[in-house]
XYZ file of C-alpha atoms in Angstrom:
657
model
C 130.770 163.929 77.259
C 127.313 162.632 78.119
C 126.587 160.131 75.327
C 122.923 159.737 76.226
C 122.399 163.507 76.191
C 124.104 163.737 72.785
C 121.874 161.020 71.316
C 118.719 162.585 72.736
C 119.693 166.018 71.414
C 120.234 164.685 67.892
C 116.953 162.766 67.888
C 115.065 165.719 69.357
C 115.985 167.893 66.362
C 114.301 165.405 64.027
C 111.397 164.639 66.364
C 110.419 168.324 66.381
C 109.058 167.684 62.861
C 106.797 164.948 64.231
C 105.614 166.330 67.563
C 105.133 169.743 69.215
C 106.768 168.226 72.317
C 109.819 166.268 71.122
C 111.733 166.329 74.427
C 109.586 163.729 76.280
C 109.908 161.424 73.267
C 113.694 161.814 73.190
C 113.786 160.974 76.901
C 112.666 157.470 75.906
C 116.135 156.816 74.497
C 117.891 154.750 77.130
C 120.864 152.514 77.666
C 120.151 149.092 76.155
C 119.299 146.369 78.656
C 120.871 143.670 76.476
C 124.218 144.495 74.842
C 123.507 141.977 72.053
C 121.041 144.451 70.550
C 123.178 147.565 70.870
C 124.412 150.151 73.341
C 121.301 152.359 73.407
C 117.687 151.917 72.383
C 114.943 154.366 71.342
C 111.481 153.268 72.492
C 109.336 156.245 71.499
C 108.177 155.067 68.080
C 105.163 152.991 69.125
C 103.492 155.821 71.057
C 104.331 158.362 68.357
C 103.027 156.094 65.590
C 99.758 155.558 67.459
C 99.189 159.317 67.805
C 99.873 159.784 64.075
C 98.055 156.690 62.835
C 101.286 155.413 61.269
C 103.053 152.057 61.039
C 105.586 152.063 63.925
C 108.280 150.099 62.058
C 108.080 152.333 58.997
C 108.078 155.444 61.186
C 111.103 154.139 63.114
C 113.035 153.575 59.874
C 112.045 157.023 58.602
C 113.184 158.815 61.771
C 116.387 156.765 62.081
C 117.334 157.675 58.512
C 116.921 161.395 59.221
C 118.954 161.584 62.452
C 122.583 162.565 61.897
C 124.425 159.704 63.603
C 127.119 158.800 61.070
C 130.067 159.988 63.188
C 128.726 158.414 66.372
C 126.871 155.199 65.601
C 126.790 152.331 63.190
C 123.659 152.311 60.982
C 120.630 152.087 63.334
C 118.630 148.862 63.352
C 114.860 148.748 63.701
C 113.674 145.727 65.656
C 110.469 144.281 67.075
C 107.422 146.550 66.966
C 109.534 149.653 66.305
C 112.552 149.805 68.617
C 115.562 151.674 67.228
C 118.754 149.945 68.348
C 121.912 152.060 68.394
C 125.453 150.714 68.513
C 128.363 153.133 68.921
C 131.126 153.012 66.318
C 134.274 151.220 67.568
C 136.524 153.997 66.255
C 134.394 156.607 68.038
C 134.682 154.749 71.356
C 138.456 154.427 70.864
C 138.852 158.149 70.122
C 136.681 159.184 73.081
C 138.440 156.744 75.418
C 141.864 158.107 74.505
C 140.592 161.629 75.099
C 139.071 160.621 78.438
C 142.271 158.825 79.488
C 144.147 162.133 79.402
C 141.364 164.367 80.705
C 141.873 165.440 84.350
C 138.066 165.544 84.738
C 137.591 161.985 83.444
C 135.446 163.150 80.528
C 132.972 165.183 82.576
C 132.351 168.630 81.079
C 131.129 171.423 83.409
C 127.530 172.546 82.856
C 127.041 175.404 80.401
C 124.650 177.277 82.715
C 125.665 176.794 86.356
C 123.104 177.350 89.103
C 123.606 178.810 92.565
C 122.659 175.862 94.762
C 122.285 175.669 98.547
C 122.371 172.153 100.008
C 120.916 172.060 103.532
C 121.820 168.816 105.293
C 122.759 167.061 108.543
C 121.293 169.821 110.773
C 121.536 168.097 114.167
C 120.424 169.616 117.435
C 123.542 170.725 119.284
C 124.111 169.720 122.913
C 123.050 166.179 121.975
C 125.404 163.535 120.541
C 124.767 162.657 116.914
C 123.062 159.319 116.401
C 122.327 156.924 113.547
C 119.321 159.042 112.567
C 121.694 161.802 111.441
C 123.626 159.496 109.103
C 121.390 159.572 106.033
C 120.993 163.340 105.816
C 124.732 163.839 106.378
C 126.020 161.406 103.750
C 123.311 162.006 101.118
C 123.683 165.769 101.449
C 127.471 165.611 101.310
C 127.378 163.428 98.177
C 124.945 165.774 96.417
C 127.073 168.775 97.391
C 130.209 167.169 95.940
C 128.535 165.928 92.744
C 126.716 169.173 91.908
C 129.915 171.123 92.536
C 131.892 168.762 90.291
C 129.322 169.249 87.543
C 130.136 172.959 87.634
C 127.356 174.461 89.717
C 128.093 177.107 92.355
C 127.213 175.106 95.453
C 127.097 176.134 99.107
C 126.666 173.565 101.885
C 124.797 174.759 104.964
C 124.492 172.908 108.257
C 121.323 174.480 109.645
C 122.019 173.354 113.211
C 119.378 173.328 115.921
C 120.974 175.702 118.420
C 117.953 177.664 119.641
C 115.052 175.279 120.097
C 113.184 173.729 123.003
C 116.049 171.353 123.783
C 118.004 174.289 125.198
C 115.239 175.066 127.663
C 115.370 171.434 128.765
C 119.159 171.492 129.075
C 119.151 174.794 130.979
C 116.497 173.444 133.367
C 118.544 170.277 133.846
C 121.727 172.295 134.387
C 120.074 174.383 137.097
C 118.541 171.421 138.950
C 120.398 168.163 138.217
C 123.983 169.057 137.229
C 126.858 166.722 138.135
C 129.631 169.312 138.283
C 132.482 166.783 138.171
C 130.989 165.037 135.144
C 130.489 168.399 133.420
C 134.120 169.371 133.978
C 135.320 166.017 132.613
C 132.987 165.830 129.601
C 130.722 168.864 129.082
C 128.824 167.518 126.070
C 128.329 164.116 127.676
C 126.867 165.706 130.809
C 124.634 168.068 128.816
C 123.368 165.069 126.853
C 122.649 163.252 130.126
C 120.731 166.263 131.428
C 118.680 166.435 128.229
C 117.845 162.719 128.412
C 116.930 163.024 132.094
C 114.595 165.990 131.612
C 113.102 164.349 128.517
C 112.513 161.112 130.436
C 110.812 162.862 133.346
C 108.691 164.952 130.958
C 107.753 161.757 129.125
C 106.840 160.065 132.409
C 104.390 162.778 133.445
C 102.921 162.876 129.946
C 102.510 159.085 129.894
C 100.910 158.969 133.357
C 98.363 161.546 132.237
C 97.692 159.858 128.899
C 97.569 156.167 129.906
C 93.982 155.931 131.196
C 92.582 157.492 128.049
C 94.856 155.422 125.812
C 93.757 152.204 127.532
C 90.093 153.118 127.105
C 90.596 153.908 123.416
C 92.569 150.681 122.895
C 89.847 148.610 124.574
C 87.224 150.267 122.375
C 89.330 149.608 119.269
C 89.710 145.939 120.269
C 85.957 145.582 120.716
C 85.209 147.317 117.416
C 87.682 145.104 115.554
C 86.364 141.924 117.194
C 82.769 142.872 116.431
C 83.592 143.571 112.801
C 85.399 140.232 112.470
C 82.412 138.418 113.956
C 80.031 139.755 111.336
C 79.222 137.307 108.498
C 81.060 137.835 105.248
C 78.730 139.479 102.685
C 78.028 137.701 99.416
C 78.232 140.834 97.305
C 81.738 141.320 95.869
C 81.718 145.094 96.332
C 80.580 144.711 99.942
C 83.336 142.140 100.503
C 85.936 144.660 99.338
C 84.484 147.338 101.612
C 84.532 144.925 104.568
C 88.135 144.000 103.791
C 89.129 147.681 103.840
C 87.180 148.260 107.055
C 88.873 145.317 108.808
C 92.268 146.510 107.640
C 91.607 150.010 108.992
C 90.308 148.680 112.315
C 93.317 146.370 112.653
C 95.645 149.279 111.961
C 93.916 151.459 114.580
C 94.098 148.628 117.121
C 97.808 148.060 116.442
C 98.614 151.774 116.665
C 96.826 152.141 119.990
C 98.398 148.928 121.328
C 101.832 150.347 120.498
C 100.966 153.688 122.124
C 99.788 151.943 125.301
C 102.929 149.803 125.348
C 105.155 152.843 124.831
C 103.466 154.862 127.582
C 103.505 151.871 129.946
C 107.214 151.394 129.305
C 107.932 155.064 130.060
C 106.036 154.865 133.346
C 107.624 151.555 134.358
C 111.166 152.787 133.625
C 110.778 155.677 136.081
C 108.824 153.802 138.744
C 111.413 151.003 138.770
C 114.118 153.496 139.807
C 113.336 155.002 143.262
C 115.660 157.992 142.828
C 114.215 158.786 139.412
C 110.664 158.439 140.711
C 111.421 160.792 143.612
C 112.928 163.286 141.179
C 109.794 163.091 139.016
C 107.590 163.705 142.061
C 109.625 166.773 143.009
C 109.293 168.218 139.484
C 105.650 167.702 138.445
C 105.642 170.770 136.148
C 108.988 170.053 134.506
C 107.678 170.392 130.928
C 106.197 173.832 131.595
C 109.280 174.955 133.539
C 111.585 173.852 130.711
C 109.387 175.690 128.223
C 109.696 178.838 130.327
C 113.493 178.480 130.325
C 113.340 178.420 126.512
C 111.131 181.517 126.521
C 113.575 183.314 128.834
C 116.461 182.478 126.517
C 114.549 183.741 123.492
C 113.608 186.970 125.288
C 117.255 187.741 126.077
C 117.448 186.715 129.750
C 121.044 187.401 130.825
C 121.504 184.214 132.863
C 120.167 181.847 130.219
C 122.070 183.668 127.471
C 125.274 183.253 129.507
C 124.635 179.516 129.832
C 123.878 179.229 126.102
C 127.169 180.968 125.278
C 128.920 178.633 127.718
C 127.457 175.472 126.172
C 127.833 176.303 122.482
C 131.648 176.117 121.915
C 131.903 172.653 123.463
C 128.841 171.410 121.591
C 130.072 172.689 118.231
C 133.533 171.221 118.830
C 131.963 167.800 119.465
C 129.942 168.026 116.243
C 132.989 169.081 114.245
C 135.020 166.141 115.570
C 132.334 163.818 114.206
C 132.248 165.602 110.841
C 136.057 165.471 110.627
C 135.939 161.719 111.072
C 133.268 161.393 108.391
C 135.229 163.683 106.057
C 132.331 166.151 105.813
C 132.886 169.905 105.537
C 130.395 172.764 105.447
C 130.705 176.161 103.819
C 128.270 177.587 106.377
C 126.747 176.478 109.660
C 124.083 179.111 110.217
C 121.898 177.735 112.966
C 118.474 178.777 114.158
C 120.002 181.419 116.448
C 121.437 183.254 113.424
C 117.924 183.999 112.151
C 116.361 184.818 115.530
C 116.638 188.630 115.122
C 114.733 188.442 111.810
C 111.744 186.383 112.951
C 109.494 189.177 114.210
C 109.893 191.021 110.905
C 109.001 187.849 108.981
C 105.727 187.494 110.892
C 104.872 191.178 110.460
C 105.575 191.029 106.726
C 103.370 187.947 106.348
C 100.572 189.731 108.209
C 100.926 192.930 106.179
C 100.677 190.941 102.949
C 97.548 189.208 104.196
C 99.170 185.770 104.262
C 99.216 185.318 108.041
C 96.284 185.975 110.359
C 95.595 185.829 114.089
C 93.943 182.557 115.080
C 93.125 181.652 118.709
C 96.006 183.777 119.952
C 98.528 182.357 117.475
C 99.582 183.716 114.084
C 99.012 181.253 111.242
C 99.167 180.914 107.482
C 96.217 178.997 106.033
C 96.775 177.305 102.680
C 93.584 176.661 100.649
C 92.798 172.959 100.565
C 95.006 172.199 103.588
C 93.283 171.755 106.929
C 96.324 172.164 109.194
C 97.514 175.737 109.825
C 101.139 176.745 109.262
C 101.900 178.346 112.630
C 104.514 181.120 112.544
C 103.996 182.409 116.092
C 102.503 180.443 118.966
C 100.026 181.705 121.544
C 102.818 182.334 124.071
C 104.623 184.538 121.547
C 107.306 181.978 120.698
C 108.339 181.559 117.088
C 108.400 178.151 115.396
C 110.537 176.104 113.018
C 108.262 177.431 110.283
C 109.223 181.034 111.075
C 112.924 180.192 111.099
C 112.649 178.285 107.827
C 110.912 181.227 106.148
C 113.601 183.624 107.402
C 116.213 181.216 106.056
C 114.595 181.175 102.600
C 114.508 184.971 102.560
C 118.238 185.114 103.423
C 119.221 182.441 100.907
C 117.421 184.203 98.077
C 118.002 187.868 98.950
C 121.609 187.590 100.160
C 122.962 184.415 98.535
C 120.881 184.649 95.318
C 120.020 180.946 95.343
C 118.453 179.402 92.240
C 117.936 176.005 93.872
C 117.735 174.968 97.539
C 117.851 171.295 98.513
C 116.579 170.262 101.933
C 117.989 166.790 102.666
C 115.565 165.838 105.414
C 113.663 162.757 106.616
C 110.538 161.902 104.592
C 108.430 162.301 107.741
C 108.868 166.073 107.408
C 107.144 166.049 104.012
C 103.988 167.849 105.145
C 106.027 170.617 106.771
C 107.975 171.252 103.583
C 104.857 171.290 101.405
C 103.405 174.044 103.588
C 106.755 175.850 103.802
C 107.299 175.910 100.038
C 103.705 176.951 99.321
C 103.939 179.753 101.892
C 107.278 180.930 100.469
C 105.796 181.081 96.968
C 102.780 183.065 98.172
C 105.185 185.338 100.050
C 106.838 186.198 96.731
C 109.729 183.734 96.487
C 108.668 182.149 93.205
C 111.936 182.274 91.277
C 113.818 179.905 93.571
C 113.380 176.134 93.176
C 112.822 174.649 96.654
C 113.163 170.850 96.863
C 112.658 168.417 99.719
C 115.187 165.618 99.109
C 113.470 163.085 101.342
C 114.815 159.780 102.609
C 113.595 156.734 104.511
C 114.644 155.129 107.785
C 117.514 152.802 108.711
C 115.951 149.627 110.115
C 117.178 146.742 112.235
C 116.547 143.059 111.537
C 113.128 143.458 113.183
C 112.243 146.042 110.503
C 111.900 148.733 113.159
C 114.166 151.802 113.456
C 117.715 150.572 114.101
C 118.521 150.565 117.837
C 120.811 148.880 120.346
C 119.758 145.611 121.990
C 118.617 147.597 125.023
C 116.346 149.674 122.790
C 118.420 152.856 122.899
C 119.177 154.916 119.810
C 122.531 153.988 118.242
C 125.127 156.740 118.646
C 126.874 157.721 115.422
C 130.312 157.609 117.026
C 129.766 154.081 118.344
C 128.461 153.029 114.913
C 131.641 154.300 113.245
C 133.850 152.703 115.910
C 132.145 149.353 115.350
C 132.517 149.633 111.564
C 136.229 150.417 111.836
C 136.737 147.624 114.377
C 135.060 145.068 112.095
C 136.998 146.360 109.092
C 140.247 146.088 111.052
C 139.611 142.395 111.719
C 139.078 141.821 107.987
C 142.227 143.795 107.090
C 144.298 141.834 109.627
C 143.001 138.481 108.354
C 143.597 139.364 104.696
C 147.108 140.675 105.337
C 148.117 137.613 107.330
C 146.793 135.267 104.608
C 149.012 136.726 101.876
C 151.213 133.993 100.281
C 154.341 136.132 100.689
C 153.442 137.009 104.274
C 151.956 140.112 105.886
C 153.362 143.371 104.481
C 151.367 146.063 106.318
C 152.425 147.685 109.580
C 149.923 148.580 112.296
C 149.407 152.190 111.179
C 148.810 151.110 107.568
C 146.279 148.510 108.703
C 144.451 151.080 110.830
C 144.369 153.617 107.997
C 142.873 150.995 105.680
C 140.357 149.970 108.370
C 139.188 153.589 108.787
C 138.726 153.997 105.025
C 136.994 150.629 104.629
C 134.780 150.912 107.723
C 133.562 154.460 107.163
C 133.305 153.890 103.406
C 131.162 150.813 104.044
C 128.676 152.757 106.176
C 128.401 155.566 103.634
C 128.106 153.331 100.581
C 125.512 151.056 102.209
C 123.340 154.118 102.672
C 124.028 155.863 99.365
C 123.467 152.715 97.293
C 119.816 152.588 98.405
C 116.942 154.340 96.726
C 116.946 157.274 99.158
C 113.154 157.266 99.549
C 112.991 153.699 100.847
C 113.800 152.281 104.269
C 116.657 149.784 104.391
C 117.824 147.075 106.785
C 121.232 147.666 108.338
C 123.561 144.661 107.905
C 127.228 144.598 108.931
C 127.928 141.433 106.931
C 126.545 142.845 103.677
C 128.171 146.259 103.927
C 131.679 144.916 104.637
C 131.587 142.097 102.059
C 134.485 141.947 99.591
C 132.056 141.024 96.812
C 128.771 142.532 95.708
C 127.541 146.104 95.709
C 129.720 147.412 98.555
C 132.319 150.141 98.990
C 134.845 147.435 99.863
C 134.398 145.829 96.437
C 134.989 149.192 94.697
C 137.997 149.947 96.903
C 139.369 146.486 96.115
C 139.005 147.106 92.355
C 140.953 150.359 92.732
C 143.634 148.618 94.816
C 143.922 145.938 92.104
C 144.938 148.563 89.540
C 147.430 150.020 92.001
C 148.844 146.517 92.435
C 149.332 146.167 88.663
C 151.088 149.533 88.579
C 153.361 148.579 91.494
C 154.319 145.230 89.988
C 155.034 146.812 86.620
C 156.849 149.783 88.193
C 154.696 152.097 86.087
C 154.686 155.883 86.433
C 151.013 156.680 85.828
C 151.658 160.349 85.016
C 154.260 159.442 82.390
C 151.897 156.798 81.011
C 149.227 159.450 80.378
C 151.732 161.907 78.935
C 153.187 159.299 76.578
C 152.098 158.111 73.162
C 150.213 155.000 74.315
C 146.802 154.569 72.693
C 143.868 152.554 73.969
C 142.981 149.659 71.662
C 139.706 147.812 72.062
C 140.248 144.386 70.527
C 138.680 142.165 73.183
C 134.936 142.446 74.014
C 135.839 142.978 77.686
C 137.960 145.986 76.715
C 135.134 147.543 74.726
C 132.603 146.882 77.489
C 134.850 148.501 80.104
C 135.726 151.504 77.923
C 132.048 152.150 77.133
C 131.157 151.953 80.824
C 133.853 154.516 81.662
C 132.516 156.841 78.964
C 129.157 156.707 80.771
C 130.622 158.370 83.889
C 129.206 161.733 82.833
C 125.805 160.112 82.246
C 125.850 158.736 85.781
C 126.618 162.105 87.366
C 123.933 163.838 85.306
C 121.583 161.053 86.370
C 122.255 161.853 90.030
C 121.564 165.557 89.438
C 118.297 164.809 87.614
C 116.444 163.795 90.782
C 119.173 164.033 93.445
C 119.699 160.280 93.801
C 123.276 159.204 94.661
C 122.397 155.555 94.009
C 122.609 156.315 90.263
C 126.350 156.815 90.811
C 126.704 153.735 93.029
C 125.009 151.668 90.296
C 127.584 152.985 87.818
C 130.454 152.214 90.215
C 129.245 148.655 90.778
C 128.893 147.979 87.057
C 132.315 149.543 86.430
C 133.939 147.316 89.053
C 132.203 144.265 87.538
C 133.391 145.114 84.028
C 136.921 145.744 85.293
C 136.864 142.327 86.974
C 135.894 140.712 83.632
C 138.625 142.700 81.865
C 141.185 141.695 84.522
C 140.326 138.001 84.120
C 140.354 137.982 80.302
C 142.934 140.586 79.291
C 146.464 140.158 80.709
C 147.966 143.588 81.313
C 151.637 143.239 82.236
C 151.872 140.001 80.224
C 150.029 141.264 77.138
C 151.126 139.789 73.777
C 152.698 143.023 72.512
C 154.137 146.173 74.070
C 151.496 148.370 72.424
C 148.725 146.146 73.823
C 150.356 146.270 77.255
C 150.448 150.077 77.128
C 146.838 150.151 75.915
C 145.636 147.990 78.780
C 147.700 149.920 81.313
C 146.092 153.137 80.094
C 142.613 151.589 80.289
C 143.332 150.251 83.790
C 144.652 153.652 84.863
C 141.507 155.346 83.534
C 139.379 152.813 85.421
C 141.218 153.577 88.649
C 140.861 157.329 88.163
C 137.133 157.060 87.444
C 136.590 154.757 90.437
C 138.587 157.086 92.677
C 136.707 160.129 91.410
C 133.320 158.445 91.723
C 133.999 157.241 95.261
C 135.423 160.603 96.322
C 132.239 162.286 95.059
C 130.412 160.050 97.535
C 132.843 161.062 100.283
C 134.560 157.645 100.265
C 138.335 157.185 100.357
C 140.296 154.847 98.107
C 143.398 152.967 99.251
C 146.362 151.725 97.253
C 146.471 148.303 98.895
C 144.091 146.185 100.947
């Protein structure tokens, strides 16, 4: 049961007599920030009273008296300028807790009207190893998939892999010109990744050499403009001062951007020119970018040789991706890559043209959205299709074949403009019934507040990140086991299993506990801490309950099937029981705006309240047998809710740590 939803529903019935739009008012009922004043608080009265010219306190008392709350709450209290404080009845909490303790779904009812939901996430380019940049989409998408499915929606996960794009032209070109046959036989994906990096580096070198003179001129001009503006006297007029401040800020930003671009291009040139073999290779392949593009075009046009190579590369590449997903515990219902939609792209463009949405423009075919300057290109001048074309074909398939009501695209925030144009085009194309959402997220940063990289400046591979997390977790597990008063009691395989669960769980939780739209700084010490808002702390709370059960030789199934009843005599018991009853609220909160950190907040508060309960309420040494059984049942419910909550985030629990 979702308590907050129940309260809002009851208030909304009464508020309909006071406002034509009662729902937004009812949404202002929230969990109380201070438990001394109640469990929930209604804050709508002041705004409603102002619109009606009424006294807010009198209006609050009038509304509170009309809402049917007798079975659920103690008499409401009106406080301050018109807050309505609501405290749940102790007997109601007890009854609901006992029901939840024996409910396999931990008190979470399936939605009455399930939606068909497609969650599109991870979506790496194949033939390249996954890196830290793929982490956020993978774990956020997987958590949303699990949570929406648990809530009762019909959910399909789709890994829309990049298996047809320009990277394959680069890899094919590299394979034909730079292949190390022995390395390819030993590690196909590793060699293909090397070829991609090599071609990309040489392309980048030629591009940087061509761009550097112009970049340096623009940077010098930006420096002069900024210096000249700084040298001007500060105006006395306040408005002019503000304008000057904005101008200086803009000029400084332009100077910094160009400085970074010059530095980046210079670095690319220097890296190649410092390696004689690489420089010679670059000189022998001056048109490498165009040649790689032509290899892509040949593949897309059905060239037999390039198609054979593509079919040769794909099984190994997919196997490498799946090994990474297996380690992360991520599964997909579908993995329909770009190549799956390739046969449909020409028809998409023709349909857009026939409906007057797409037009020829300088040799390309584009959709122009009123009010948006940039065109949405669906076919380039050379005849090649774009990501936009593939995405439109994907929407058509998801709606026409899969009958999707809601499609979530869990993709980096930097793709925001693309998705705005995509969704607007899809609506104009006729796909208005489906709800298309861009679930955007920020960047993982290093201590320098730049995108997280290795010390050498390379992108961090996802496999090496996981290996490091497990290695660090293993050291912690070893130290903790060896410090036990009775001596170490875990064998090597048990320690390694715990280290895998703790290490991978730490990486996932550190990401999921952030507001997904913000960047965050990656910190090993914080994510593996035994205290604070970490997966390790939640896993430790779960293991604590398992320890109680082991020491008491309790059969948890028999405990639930028995006659034991939860009693809430101590404040810590009530606080914990109420928090567990809010599990459904937390999951609904995630689904409201697709934010997994709502669930991590609930998990952290649950673990904190269990810690307070554990310290103040002896379980196995309770004063009476009935109190012992009550606390065992409450502890068991806590463990089940923690396990369920963590599993919905894709994080394992362990019986001992």
